Short mmCIF file of C-alpha atoms and ligand atoms in Angstrom, two decimals:
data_model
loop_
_atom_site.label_atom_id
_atom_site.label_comp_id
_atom_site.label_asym_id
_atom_site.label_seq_id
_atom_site.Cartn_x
_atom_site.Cartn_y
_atom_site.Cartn_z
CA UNK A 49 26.05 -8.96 -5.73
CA UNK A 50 28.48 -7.12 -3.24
CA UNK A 51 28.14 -3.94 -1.33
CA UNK A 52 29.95 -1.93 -3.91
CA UNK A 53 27.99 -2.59 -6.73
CA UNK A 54 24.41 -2.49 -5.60
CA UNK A 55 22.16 0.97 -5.56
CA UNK A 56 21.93 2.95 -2.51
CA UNK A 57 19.28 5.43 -1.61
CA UNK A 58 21.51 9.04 -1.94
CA UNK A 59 20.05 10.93 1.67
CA UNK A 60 18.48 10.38 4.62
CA UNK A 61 15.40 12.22 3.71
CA UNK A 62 15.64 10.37 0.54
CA UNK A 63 15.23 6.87 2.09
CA UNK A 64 11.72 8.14 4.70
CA UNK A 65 10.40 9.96 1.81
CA UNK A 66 10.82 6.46 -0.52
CA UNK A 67 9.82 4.23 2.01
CA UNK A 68 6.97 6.14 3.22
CA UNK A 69 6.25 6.53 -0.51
CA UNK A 70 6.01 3.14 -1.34
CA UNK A 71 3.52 3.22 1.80
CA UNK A 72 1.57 5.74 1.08
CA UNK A 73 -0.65 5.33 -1.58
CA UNK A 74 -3.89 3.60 -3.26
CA UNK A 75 -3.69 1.98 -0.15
CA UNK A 76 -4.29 5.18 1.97
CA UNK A 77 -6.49 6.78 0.42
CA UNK A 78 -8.74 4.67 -1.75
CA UNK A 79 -8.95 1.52 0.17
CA UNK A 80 -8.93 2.58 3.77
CA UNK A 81 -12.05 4.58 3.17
CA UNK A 82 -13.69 2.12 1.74
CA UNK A 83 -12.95 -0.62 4.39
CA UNK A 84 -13.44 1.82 6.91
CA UNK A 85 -16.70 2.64 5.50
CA UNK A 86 -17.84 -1.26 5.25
CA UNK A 87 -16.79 -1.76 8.81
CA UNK A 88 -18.68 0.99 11.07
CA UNK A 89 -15.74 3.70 10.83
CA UNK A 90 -14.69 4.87 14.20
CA UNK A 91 -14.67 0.78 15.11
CA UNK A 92 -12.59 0.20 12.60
CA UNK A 93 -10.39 2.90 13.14
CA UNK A 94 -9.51 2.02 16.49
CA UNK A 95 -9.03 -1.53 16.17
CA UNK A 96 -6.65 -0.30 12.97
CA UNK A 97 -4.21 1.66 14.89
CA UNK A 98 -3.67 -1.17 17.04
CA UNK A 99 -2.46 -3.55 14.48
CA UNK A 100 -0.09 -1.09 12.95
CA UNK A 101 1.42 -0.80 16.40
CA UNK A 102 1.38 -4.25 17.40
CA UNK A 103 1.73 -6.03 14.66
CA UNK A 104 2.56 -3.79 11.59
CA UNK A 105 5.53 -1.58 12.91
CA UNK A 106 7.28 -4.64 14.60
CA UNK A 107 7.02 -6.55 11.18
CA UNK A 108 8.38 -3.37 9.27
CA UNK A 109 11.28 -3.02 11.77
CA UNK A 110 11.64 -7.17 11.01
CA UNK A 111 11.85 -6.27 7.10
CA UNK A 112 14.16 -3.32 7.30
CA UNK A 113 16.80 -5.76 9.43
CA UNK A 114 16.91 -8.28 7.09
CA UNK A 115 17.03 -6.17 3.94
CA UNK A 116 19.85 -4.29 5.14
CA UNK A 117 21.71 -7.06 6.69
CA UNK A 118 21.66 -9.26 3.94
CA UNK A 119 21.64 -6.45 1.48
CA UNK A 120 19.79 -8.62 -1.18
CA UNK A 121 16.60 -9.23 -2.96
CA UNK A 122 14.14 -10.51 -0.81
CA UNK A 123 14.24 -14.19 -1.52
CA UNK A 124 18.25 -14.02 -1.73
CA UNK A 125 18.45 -12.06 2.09
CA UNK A 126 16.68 -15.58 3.65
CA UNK A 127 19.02 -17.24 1.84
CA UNK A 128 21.76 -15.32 2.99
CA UNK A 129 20.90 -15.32 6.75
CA UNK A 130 18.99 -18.78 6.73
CA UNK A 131 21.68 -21.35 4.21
CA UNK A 132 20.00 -24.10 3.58
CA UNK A 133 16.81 -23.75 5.13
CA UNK A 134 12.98 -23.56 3.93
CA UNK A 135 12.99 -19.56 5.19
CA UNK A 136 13.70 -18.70 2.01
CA UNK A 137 10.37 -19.69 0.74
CA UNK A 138 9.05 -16.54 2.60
CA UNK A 139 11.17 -14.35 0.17
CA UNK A 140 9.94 -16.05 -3.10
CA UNK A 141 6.16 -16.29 -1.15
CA UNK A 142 6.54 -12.32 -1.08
CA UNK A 143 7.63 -12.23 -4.75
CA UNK A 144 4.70 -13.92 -6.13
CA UNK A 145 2.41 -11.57 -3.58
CA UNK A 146 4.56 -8.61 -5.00
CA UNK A 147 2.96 -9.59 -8.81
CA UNK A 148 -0.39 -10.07 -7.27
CA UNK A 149 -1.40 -7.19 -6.01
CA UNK A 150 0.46 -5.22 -8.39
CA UNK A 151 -1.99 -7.50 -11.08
CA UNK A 152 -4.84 -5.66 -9.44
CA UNK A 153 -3.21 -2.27 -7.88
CA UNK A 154 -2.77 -1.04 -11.15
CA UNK A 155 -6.09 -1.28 -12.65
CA UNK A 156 -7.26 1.39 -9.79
CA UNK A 157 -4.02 2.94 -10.84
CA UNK A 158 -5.09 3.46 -14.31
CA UNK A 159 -8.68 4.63 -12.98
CA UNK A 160 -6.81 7.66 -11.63
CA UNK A 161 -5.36 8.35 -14.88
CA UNK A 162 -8.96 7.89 -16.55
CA UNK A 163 -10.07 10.72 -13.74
CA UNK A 164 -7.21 13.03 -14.54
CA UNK A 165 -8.74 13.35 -18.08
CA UNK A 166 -11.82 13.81 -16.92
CA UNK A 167 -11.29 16.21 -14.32
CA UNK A 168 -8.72 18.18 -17.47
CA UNK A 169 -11.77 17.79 -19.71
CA UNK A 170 -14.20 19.56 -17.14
CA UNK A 171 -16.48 17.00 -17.19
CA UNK A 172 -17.17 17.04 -13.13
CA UNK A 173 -18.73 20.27 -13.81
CA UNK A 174 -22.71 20.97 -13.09
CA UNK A 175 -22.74 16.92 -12.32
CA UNK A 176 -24.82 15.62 -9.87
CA UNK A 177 -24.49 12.87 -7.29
CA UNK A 178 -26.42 10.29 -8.68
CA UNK A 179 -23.98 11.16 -12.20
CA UNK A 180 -21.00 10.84 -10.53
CA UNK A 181 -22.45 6.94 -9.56
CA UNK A 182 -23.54 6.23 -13.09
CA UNK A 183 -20.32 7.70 -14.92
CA UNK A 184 -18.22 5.42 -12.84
CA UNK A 185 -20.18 2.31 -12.73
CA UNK A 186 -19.74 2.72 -16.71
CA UNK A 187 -16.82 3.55 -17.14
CA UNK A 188 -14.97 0.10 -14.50
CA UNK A 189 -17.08 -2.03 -16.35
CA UNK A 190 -16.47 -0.75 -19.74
CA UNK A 191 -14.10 -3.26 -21.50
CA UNK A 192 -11.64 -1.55 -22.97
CA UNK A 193 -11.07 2.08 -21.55
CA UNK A 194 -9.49 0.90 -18.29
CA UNK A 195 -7.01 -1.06 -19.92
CA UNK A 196 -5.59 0.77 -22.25
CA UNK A 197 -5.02 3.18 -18.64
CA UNK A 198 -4.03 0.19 -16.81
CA UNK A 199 -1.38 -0.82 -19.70
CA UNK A 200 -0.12 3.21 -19.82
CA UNK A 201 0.73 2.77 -15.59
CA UNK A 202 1.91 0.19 -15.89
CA UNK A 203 4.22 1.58 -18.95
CA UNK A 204 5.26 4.45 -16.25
CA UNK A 205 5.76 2.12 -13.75
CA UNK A 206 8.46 0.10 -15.92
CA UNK A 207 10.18 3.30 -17.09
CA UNK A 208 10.78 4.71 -13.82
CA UNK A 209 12.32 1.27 -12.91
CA UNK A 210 14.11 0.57 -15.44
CA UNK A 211 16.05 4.16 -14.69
CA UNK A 212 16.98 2.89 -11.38
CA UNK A 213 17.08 3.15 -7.98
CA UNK A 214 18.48 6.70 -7.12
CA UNK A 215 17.42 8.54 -10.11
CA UNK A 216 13.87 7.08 -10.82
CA UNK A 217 12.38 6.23 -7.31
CA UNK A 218 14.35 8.72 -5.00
CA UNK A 219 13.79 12.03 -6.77
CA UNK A 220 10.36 11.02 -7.52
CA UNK A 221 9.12 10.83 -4.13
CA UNK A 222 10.89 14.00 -2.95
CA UNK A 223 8.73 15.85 -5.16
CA UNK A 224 5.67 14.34 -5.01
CA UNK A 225 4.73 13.02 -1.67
CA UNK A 226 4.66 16.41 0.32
CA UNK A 227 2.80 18.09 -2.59
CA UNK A 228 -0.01 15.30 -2.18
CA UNK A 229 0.32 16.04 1.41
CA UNK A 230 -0.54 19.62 1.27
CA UNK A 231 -3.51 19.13 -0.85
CA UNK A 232 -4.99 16.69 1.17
CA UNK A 233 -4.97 18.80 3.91
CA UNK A 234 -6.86 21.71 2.07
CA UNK A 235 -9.54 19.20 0.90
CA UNK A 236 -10.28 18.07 4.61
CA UNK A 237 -10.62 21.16 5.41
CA UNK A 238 -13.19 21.68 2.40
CA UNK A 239 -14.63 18.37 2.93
CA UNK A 240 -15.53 19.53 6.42
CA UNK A 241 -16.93 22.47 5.51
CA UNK A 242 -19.72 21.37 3.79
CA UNK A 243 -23.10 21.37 4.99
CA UNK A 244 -24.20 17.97 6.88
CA UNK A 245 -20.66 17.24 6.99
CA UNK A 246 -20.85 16.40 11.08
CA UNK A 247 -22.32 12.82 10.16
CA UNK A 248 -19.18 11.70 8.57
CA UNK A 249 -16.70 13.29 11.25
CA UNK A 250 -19.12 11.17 14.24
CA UNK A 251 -18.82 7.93 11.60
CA UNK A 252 -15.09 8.16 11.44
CA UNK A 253 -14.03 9.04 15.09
CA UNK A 254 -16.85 7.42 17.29
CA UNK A 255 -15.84 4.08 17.88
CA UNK A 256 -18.69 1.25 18.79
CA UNK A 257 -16.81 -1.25 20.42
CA UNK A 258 -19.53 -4.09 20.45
CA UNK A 259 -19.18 -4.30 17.23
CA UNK A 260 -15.92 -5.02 16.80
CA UNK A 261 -16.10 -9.21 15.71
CA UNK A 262 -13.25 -11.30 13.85
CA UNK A 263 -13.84 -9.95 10.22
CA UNK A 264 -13.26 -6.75 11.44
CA UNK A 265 -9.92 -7.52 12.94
CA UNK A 266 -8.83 -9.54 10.26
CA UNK A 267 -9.79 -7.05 7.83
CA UNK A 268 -8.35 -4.11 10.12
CA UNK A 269 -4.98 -6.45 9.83
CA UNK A 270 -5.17 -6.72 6.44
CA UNK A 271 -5.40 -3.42 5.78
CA UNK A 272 -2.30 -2.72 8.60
CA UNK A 273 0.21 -4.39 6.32
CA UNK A 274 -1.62 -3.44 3.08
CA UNK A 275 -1.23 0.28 3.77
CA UNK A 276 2.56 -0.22 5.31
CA UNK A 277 3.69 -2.48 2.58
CA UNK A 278 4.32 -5.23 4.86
CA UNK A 279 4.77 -9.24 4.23
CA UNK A 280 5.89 -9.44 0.85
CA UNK A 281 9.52 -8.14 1.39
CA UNK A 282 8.89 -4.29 -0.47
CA UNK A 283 10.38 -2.92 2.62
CA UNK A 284 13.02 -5.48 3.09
CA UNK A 285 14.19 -4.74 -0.88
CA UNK A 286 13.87 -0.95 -0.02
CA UNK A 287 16.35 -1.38 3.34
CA UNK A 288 18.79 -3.29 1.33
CA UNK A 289 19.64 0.05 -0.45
CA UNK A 290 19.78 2.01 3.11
CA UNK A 291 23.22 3.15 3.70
CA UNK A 292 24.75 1.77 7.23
CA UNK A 293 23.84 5.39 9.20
CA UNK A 294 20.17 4.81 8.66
CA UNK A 295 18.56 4.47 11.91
CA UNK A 296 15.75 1.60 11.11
CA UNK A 297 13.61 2.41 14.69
CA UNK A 298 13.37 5.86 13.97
CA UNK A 299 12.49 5.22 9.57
CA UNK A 300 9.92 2.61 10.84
CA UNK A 301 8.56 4.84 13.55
CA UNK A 302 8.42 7.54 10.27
CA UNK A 303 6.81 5.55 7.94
CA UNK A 304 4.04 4.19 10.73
CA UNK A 305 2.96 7.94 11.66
CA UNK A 306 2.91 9.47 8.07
CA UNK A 307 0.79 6.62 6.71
CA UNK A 308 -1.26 6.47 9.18
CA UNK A 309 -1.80 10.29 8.78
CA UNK A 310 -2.56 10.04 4.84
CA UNK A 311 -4.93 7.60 5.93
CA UNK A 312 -7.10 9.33 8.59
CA UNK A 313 -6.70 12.37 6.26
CA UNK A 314 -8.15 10.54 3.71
CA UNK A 315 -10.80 9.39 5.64
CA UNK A 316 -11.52 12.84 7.14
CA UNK A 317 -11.68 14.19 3.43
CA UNK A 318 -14.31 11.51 1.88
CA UNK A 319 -16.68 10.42 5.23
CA UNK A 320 -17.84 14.28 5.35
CA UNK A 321 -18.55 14.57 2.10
CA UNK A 322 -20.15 11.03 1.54
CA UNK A 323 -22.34 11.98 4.35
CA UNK A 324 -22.91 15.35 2.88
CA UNK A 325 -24.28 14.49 -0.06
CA UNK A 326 -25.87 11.39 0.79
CA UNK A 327 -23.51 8.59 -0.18
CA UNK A 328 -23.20 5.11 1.94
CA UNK A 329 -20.17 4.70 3.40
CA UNK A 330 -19.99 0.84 2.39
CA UNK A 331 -19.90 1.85 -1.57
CA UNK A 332 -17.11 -0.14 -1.94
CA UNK A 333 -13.84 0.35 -4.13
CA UNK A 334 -15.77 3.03 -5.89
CA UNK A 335 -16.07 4.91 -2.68
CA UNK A 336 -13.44 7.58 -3.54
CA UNK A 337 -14.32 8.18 -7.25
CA UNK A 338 -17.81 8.74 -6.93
CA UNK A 339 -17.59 11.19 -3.75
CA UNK A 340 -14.74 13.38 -4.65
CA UNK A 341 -15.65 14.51 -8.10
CA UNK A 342 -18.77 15.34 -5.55
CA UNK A 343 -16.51 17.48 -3.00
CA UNK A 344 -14.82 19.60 -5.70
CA UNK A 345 -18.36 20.45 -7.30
CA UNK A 346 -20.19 21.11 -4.04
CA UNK A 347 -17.58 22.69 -2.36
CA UNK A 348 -15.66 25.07 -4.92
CA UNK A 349 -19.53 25.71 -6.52
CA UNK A 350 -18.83 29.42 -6.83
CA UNK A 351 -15.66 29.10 -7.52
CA UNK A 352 -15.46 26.83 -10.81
CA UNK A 353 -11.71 27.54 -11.55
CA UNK A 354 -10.94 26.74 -7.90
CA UNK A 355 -13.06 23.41 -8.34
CA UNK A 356 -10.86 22.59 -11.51
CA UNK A 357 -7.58 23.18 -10.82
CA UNK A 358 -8.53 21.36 -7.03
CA UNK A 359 -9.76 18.45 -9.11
CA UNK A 360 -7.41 18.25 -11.84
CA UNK A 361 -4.58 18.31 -8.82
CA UNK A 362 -5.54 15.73 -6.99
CA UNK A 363 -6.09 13.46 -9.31
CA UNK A 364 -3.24 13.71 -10.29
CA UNK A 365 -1.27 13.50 -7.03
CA UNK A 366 -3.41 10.72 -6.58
CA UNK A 367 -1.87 8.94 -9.45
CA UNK A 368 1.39 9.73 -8.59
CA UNK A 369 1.22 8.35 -4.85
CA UNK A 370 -0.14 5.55 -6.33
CA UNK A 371 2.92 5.49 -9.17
CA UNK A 372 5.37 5.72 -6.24
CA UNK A 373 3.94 2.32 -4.72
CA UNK A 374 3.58 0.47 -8.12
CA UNK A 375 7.13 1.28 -8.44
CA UNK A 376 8.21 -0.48 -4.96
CA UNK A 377 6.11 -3.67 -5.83
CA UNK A 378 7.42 -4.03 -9.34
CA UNK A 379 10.95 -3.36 -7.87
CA UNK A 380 10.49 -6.24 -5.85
CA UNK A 381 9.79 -9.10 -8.02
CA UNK A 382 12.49 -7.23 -10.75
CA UNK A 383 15.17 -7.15 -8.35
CA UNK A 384 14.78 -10.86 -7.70
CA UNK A 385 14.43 -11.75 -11.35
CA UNK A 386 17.77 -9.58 -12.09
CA UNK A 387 19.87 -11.07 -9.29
CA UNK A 388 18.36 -14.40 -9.04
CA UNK A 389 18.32 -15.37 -13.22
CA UNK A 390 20.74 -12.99 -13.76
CA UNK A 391 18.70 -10.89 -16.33
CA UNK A 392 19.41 -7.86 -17.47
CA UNK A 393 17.33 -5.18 -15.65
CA UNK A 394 15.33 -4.31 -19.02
CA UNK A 395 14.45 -8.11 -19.34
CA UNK A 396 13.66 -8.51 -16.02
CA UNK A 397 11.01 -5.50 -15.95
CA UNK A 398 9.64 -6.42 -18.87
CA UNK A 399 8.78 -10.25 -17.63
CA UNK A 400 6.81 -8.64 -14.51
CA UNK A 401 5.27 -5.96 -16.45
CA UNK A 402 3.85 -8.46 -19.10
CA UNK A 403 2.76 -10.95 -16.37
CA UNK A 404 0.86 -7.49 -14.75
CA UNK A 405 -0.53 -6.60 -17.40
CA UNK A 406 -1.94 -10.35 -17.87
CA UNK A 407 -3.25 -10.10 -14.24
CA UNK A 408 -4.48 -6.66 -14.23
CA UNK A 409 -6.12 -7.72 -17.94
CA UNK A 410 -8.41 -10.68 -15.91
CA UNK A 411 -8.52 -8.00 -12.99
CA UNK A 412 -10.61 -5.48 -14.78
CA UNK A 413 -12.63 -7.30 -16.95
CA UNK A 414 -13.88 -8.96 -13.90
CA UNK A 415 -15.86 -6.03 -13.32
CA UNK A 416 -17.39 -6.13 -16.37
CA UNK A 417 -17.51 -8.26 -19.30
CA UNK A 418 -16.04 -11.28 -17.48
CA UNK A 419 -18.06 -11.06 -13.78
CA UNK A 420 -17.94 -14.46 -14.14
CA UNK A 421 -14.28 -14.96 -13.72
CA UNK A 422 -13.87 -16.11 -9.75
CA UNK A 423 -11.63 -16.75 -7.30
CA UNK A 424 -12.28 -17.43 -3.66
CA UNK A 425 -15.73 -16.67 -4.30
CA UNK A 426 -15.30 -13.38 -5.50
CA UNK A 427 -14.73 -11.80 -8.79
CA UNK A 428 -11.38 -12.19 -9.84
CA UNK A 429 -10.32 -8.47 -9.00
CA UNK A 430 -11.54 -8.44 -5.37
CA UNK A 431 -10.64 -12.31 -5.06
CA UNK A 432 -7.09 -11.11 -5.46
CA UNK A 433 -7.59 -8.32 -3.15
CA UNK A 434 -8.69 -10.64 -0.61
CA UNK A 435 -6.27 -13.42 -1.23
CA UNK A 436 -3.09 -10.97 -1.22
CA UNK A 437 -4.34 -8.56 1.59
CA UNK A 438 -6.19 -10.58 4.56
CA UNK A 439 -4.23 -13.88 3.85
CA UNK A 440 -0.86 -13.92 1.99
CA UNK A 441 0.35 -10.49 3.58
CA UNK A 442 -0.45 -11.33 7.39
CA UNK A 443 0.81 -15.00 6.89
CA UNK A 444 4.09 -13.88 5.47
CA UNK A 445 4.23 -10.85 8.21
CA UNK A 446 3.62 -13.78 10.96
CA UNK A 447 6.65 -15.47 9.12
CA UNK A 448 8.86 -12.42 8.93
CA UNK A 449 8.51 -11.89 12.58
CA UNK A 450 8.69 -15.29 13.85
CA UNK A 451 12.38 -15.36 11.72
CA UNK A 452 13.70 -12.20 13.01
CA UNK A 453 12.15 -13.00 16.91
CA UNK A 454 13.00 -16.53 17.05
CA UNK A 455 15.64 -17.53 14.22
CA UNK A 456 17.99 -14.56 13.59
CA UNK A 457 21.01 -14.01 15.93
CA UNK A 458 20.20 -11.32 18.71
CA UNK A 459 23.59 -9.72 17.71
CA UNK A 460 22.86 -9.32 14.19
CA UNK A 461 19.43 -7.91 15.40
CA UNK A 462 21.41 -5.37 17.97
CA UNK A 463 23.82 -4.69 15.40
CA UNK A 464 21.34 -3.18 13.00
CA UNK A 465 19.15 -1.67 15.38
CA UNK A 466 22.22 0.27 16.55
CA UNK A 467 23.81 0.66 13.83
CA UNK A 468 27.26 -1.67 14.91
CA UNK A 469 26.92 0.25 18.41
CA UNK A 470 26.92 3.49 17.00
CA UNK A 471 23.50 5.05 17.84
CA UNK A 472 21.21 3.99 20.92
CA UNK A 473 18.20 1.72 20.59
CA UNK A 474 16.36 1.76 23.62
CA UNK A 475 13.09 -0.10 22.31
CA UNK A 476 15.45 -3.62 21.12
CA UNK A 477 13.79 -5.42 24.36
CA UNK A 478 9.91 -3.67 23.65
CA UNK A 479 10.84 -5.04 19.50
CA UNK A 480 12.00 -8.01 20.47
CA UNK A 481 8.94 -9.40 22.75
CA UNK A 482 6.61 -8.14 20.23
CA UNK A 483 8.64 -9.93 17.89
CA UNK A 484 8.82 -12.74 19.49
CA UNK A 485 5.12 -12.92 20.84
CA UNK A 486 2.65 -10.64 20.34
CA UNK A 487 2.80 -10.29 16.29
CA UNK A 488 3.18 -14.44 15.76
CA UNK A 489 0.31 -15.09 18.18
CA UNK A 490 -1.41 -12.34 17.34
CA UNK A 491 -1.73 -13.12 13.55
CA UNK A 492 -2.33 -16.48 13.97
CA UNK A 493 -5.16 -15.95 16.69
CA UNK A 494 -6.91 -13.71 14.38
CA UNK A 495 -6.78 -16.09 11.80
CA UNK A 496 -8.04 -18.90 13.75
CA UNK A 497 -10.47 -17.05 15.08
CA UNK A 498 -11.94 -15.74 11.71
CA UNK A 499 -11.81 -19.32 9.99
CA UNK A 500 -14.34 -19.90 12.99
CA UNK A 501 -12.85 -22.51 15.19
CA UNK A 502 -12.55 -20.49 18.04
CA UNK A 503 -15.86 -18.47 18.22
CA UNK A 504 -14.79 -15.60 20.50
N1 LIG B 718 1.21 0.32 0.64
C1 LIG B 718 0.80 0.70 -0.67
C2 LIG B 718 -0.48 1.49 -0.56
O1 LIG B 718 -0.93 1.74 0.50
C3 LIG B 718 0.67 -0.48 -1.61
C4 LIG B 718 1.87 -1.33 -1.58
C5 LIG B 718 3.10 -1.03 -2.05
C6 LIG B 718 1.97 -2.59 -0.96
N2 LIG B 718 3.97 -2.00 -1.76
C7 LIG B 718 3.31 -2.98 -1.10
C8 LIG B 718 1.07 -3.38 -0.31
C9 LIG B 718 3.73 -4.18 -0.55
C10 LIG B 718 1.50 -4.59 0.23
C11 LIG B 718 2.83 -4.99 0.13
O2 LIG B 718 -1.06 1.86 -1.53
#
């Protein structure tokens, strides 16, 4: 492919807003809660912001310079930069993490859509706590409700792709990403508001550091380059359509504080109200579903067309955040089919939606009818969770950086940090070191730490 002929991203605003879109998302504001929650809060909180600094923001500054320098799929830029060498297996590493999590992603995808009809139907309405548990814990291990939702997201997802670049993922994200914004902020604030709700702000922002031990780092790492879309080359894809004025720094530096914002948001909205009405915080992946339908009941009580249209909104916000990441992951693994096999487009999003759909079959039947189905222990839907998040993402992160750090040619590195010379970048030495040494190491000591042979 040359310059001329591949997509671009239309505006500046265009390219944060997609990038931070394909950040923001399921990852935000259904699984930081919940890992949060299993890992004392505050702690985990703390511990969290240091990874995305240290680790995660370095990485997606790493990702943006090779996607835009090599202005290819992810497995064909280490190609490009790296002829002839085994870096490439990082790319096609990222690919197969790409179908992964998307195998999985979408399942809690489709549970969004299976909320939106619930919350349309009014069925959150007079429920109590304890209902909100049982409806849920029916409904994931139903068999076949959440996959016919998980095959229509996935259907949305391939649509939108198959439109393109510009059209499909740009205006999408314009749209939908401050709107989810807005209403996030007015259920904090309700979330806050209710009664007991003091609990849940003391949980989230009162660290304990004694407890901080390995599993929490790793998992704090995990969820660093979960929640940024790090280490499987989404990013890299997305730079590869930046236009040559983007200033990578200053997108990074964008994308770092508005996820990490969605996140804390998130938390602030769900802790309260878990604590308000009596939920643990260690629930698990159903965290969000079982204590929201709560907030919009308790909160809006007296106000049941306020408690509707709040629920039927977010759920549907929630979906879409969530659309605008399935979108980057399956744009990963289809831009490498198309330019790699030379498919069509079409063809090439159908082969990764059918061999989702496959995954995300196995993925929710796990929690049900098929809890027998296991990988690394665990039931085949968190088994991937765990496999993709804490140990393919932070190993191919560790990768990315060690290539950009060690590998790449400091010019090409100064050339796209400053844009050929054109615009200052006066953290290349601070990116560079932590490139070069602190996110390597850093990885790497967690992980030899958690596997146990070090014992700190
Ligand atoms: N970051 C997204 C979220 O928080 C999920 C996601 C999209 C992702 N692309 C990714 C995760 C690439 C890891 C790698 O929901």
């Amino acid at each position: 492919m040359t310059r001329k002929n591949r997509a671009n991203f239309g505006s500046k605003i265009g390219v944060i807003l997609a990038s931070a879109g394909s950040a923001v998302g399921l990852g935000n504001i259904w699984r930081f809660p919940f890992e949060a929650g299993n890992h004392g809060g505050g702690t985990f909180i703390v511990v969290y912001i240091f990874c995305v600094l240290l680790l995660g923001l370095p990485v997606m500054i790493a990702e943006f310079i090779i996607g835009r320098n090599a202005r290819a799929n992810t497995a064909r830029a280490y190609q490009k930069l790296a002829p002839k060498t085994a870096w490439k297996w990082v790319g096609r590493l990222g690919v197969l993490t790409g179908c992964l999590i998307l195998g999985y992603y979408a399942v809690v995808a489709g549970w969004t859509l299976e909320y939106i009809m619930q919350a349309v139907f009014n069925q959150f309405k007079g429920q109590q706590a304890g209902d909100f548990i049982a409806a849920f814990n029916q409904f994931s291990t139903n068999s076949w409700r959440p996959l016919i939702w998980l095959f229509l997201f996935l259907l949305g997802t391939h649509f939108i792709i198959v439109k393109g670049v510009e059209k499909g993922i740009e205006r999408a994200s314009k749209i939908l990403m401050p709107s989810l914004f807005i209403l996030l902020i007015i259920l904090v604030i309700c979330s806050i508001s209710l009664p007991g709700a003091e609990k849940g702000i003391t949980f989230l922002f009162k660290p304990d550091l004694s407890k901080v031990n390995s599993e929490l780092i790793l998992a704090a790492m995990g969820q660093a380059f979960f929640s940024l879309s790090l280490g499987m080359g989404c990013l890299c894809t997305y730079a590869s359509y930046f236009s040559k004025h983007t200033d990578l720094t200053k997108t990074a530096l964008s994308v770092g504080v508005i996820d990490s914002i969605v996140a804390v948001l998130a938390g602030l909205m769900i802790f309260p109200a878990a604590f308000a009405v009596g939920i643990q915080p260690d629930a698990g992946p159903s965290l969000i579903f079982i204590t929201l339908p709560n907030v919009f009941q308790q909160a809006f009580g007296n106000f049941p067309v306020i408690a509707y249209l709040a629920s039927v909104l977010f759920y549907i916000l929630l979906a879409a955040a969530a659309l605008t990441s399935t979108i980057s992951l399956h744009e990963v693994v289809t831009a490498y089919l198309h330019e790699e096999f030379k498919f069509t487009r079409g063809k090439a999003a159908r082969i990764v939606t059918t061999v989702c759909l496959v995954l995300g079959f196995f993925a929710s039947l796990s929690l049900g009818a098929l809890d027998n189905l296991k990988i690394v222990g665990l039931n085949f839907f968190e088994g991937l969770d765990f496999l993709t998040a804490k140990i393919m993402l932070p190993i191919s992160g560790m990768l990315t950086a060690s290539f950009v750090g060690w590998y790449l040619d400091k010019k090409i590195v100064w050339g796209e940090l400053t844009n050929s010379n054109t615009i200052k970048a006066p953290l290349f030495k601070i990116i560079i070191f932590l490139l070069k040494f602190v996110a390597p190491t850093g990885i790497a000591f967690i992980f030899i730490n958690e596997i146990g042979l070090l014992n700190l």
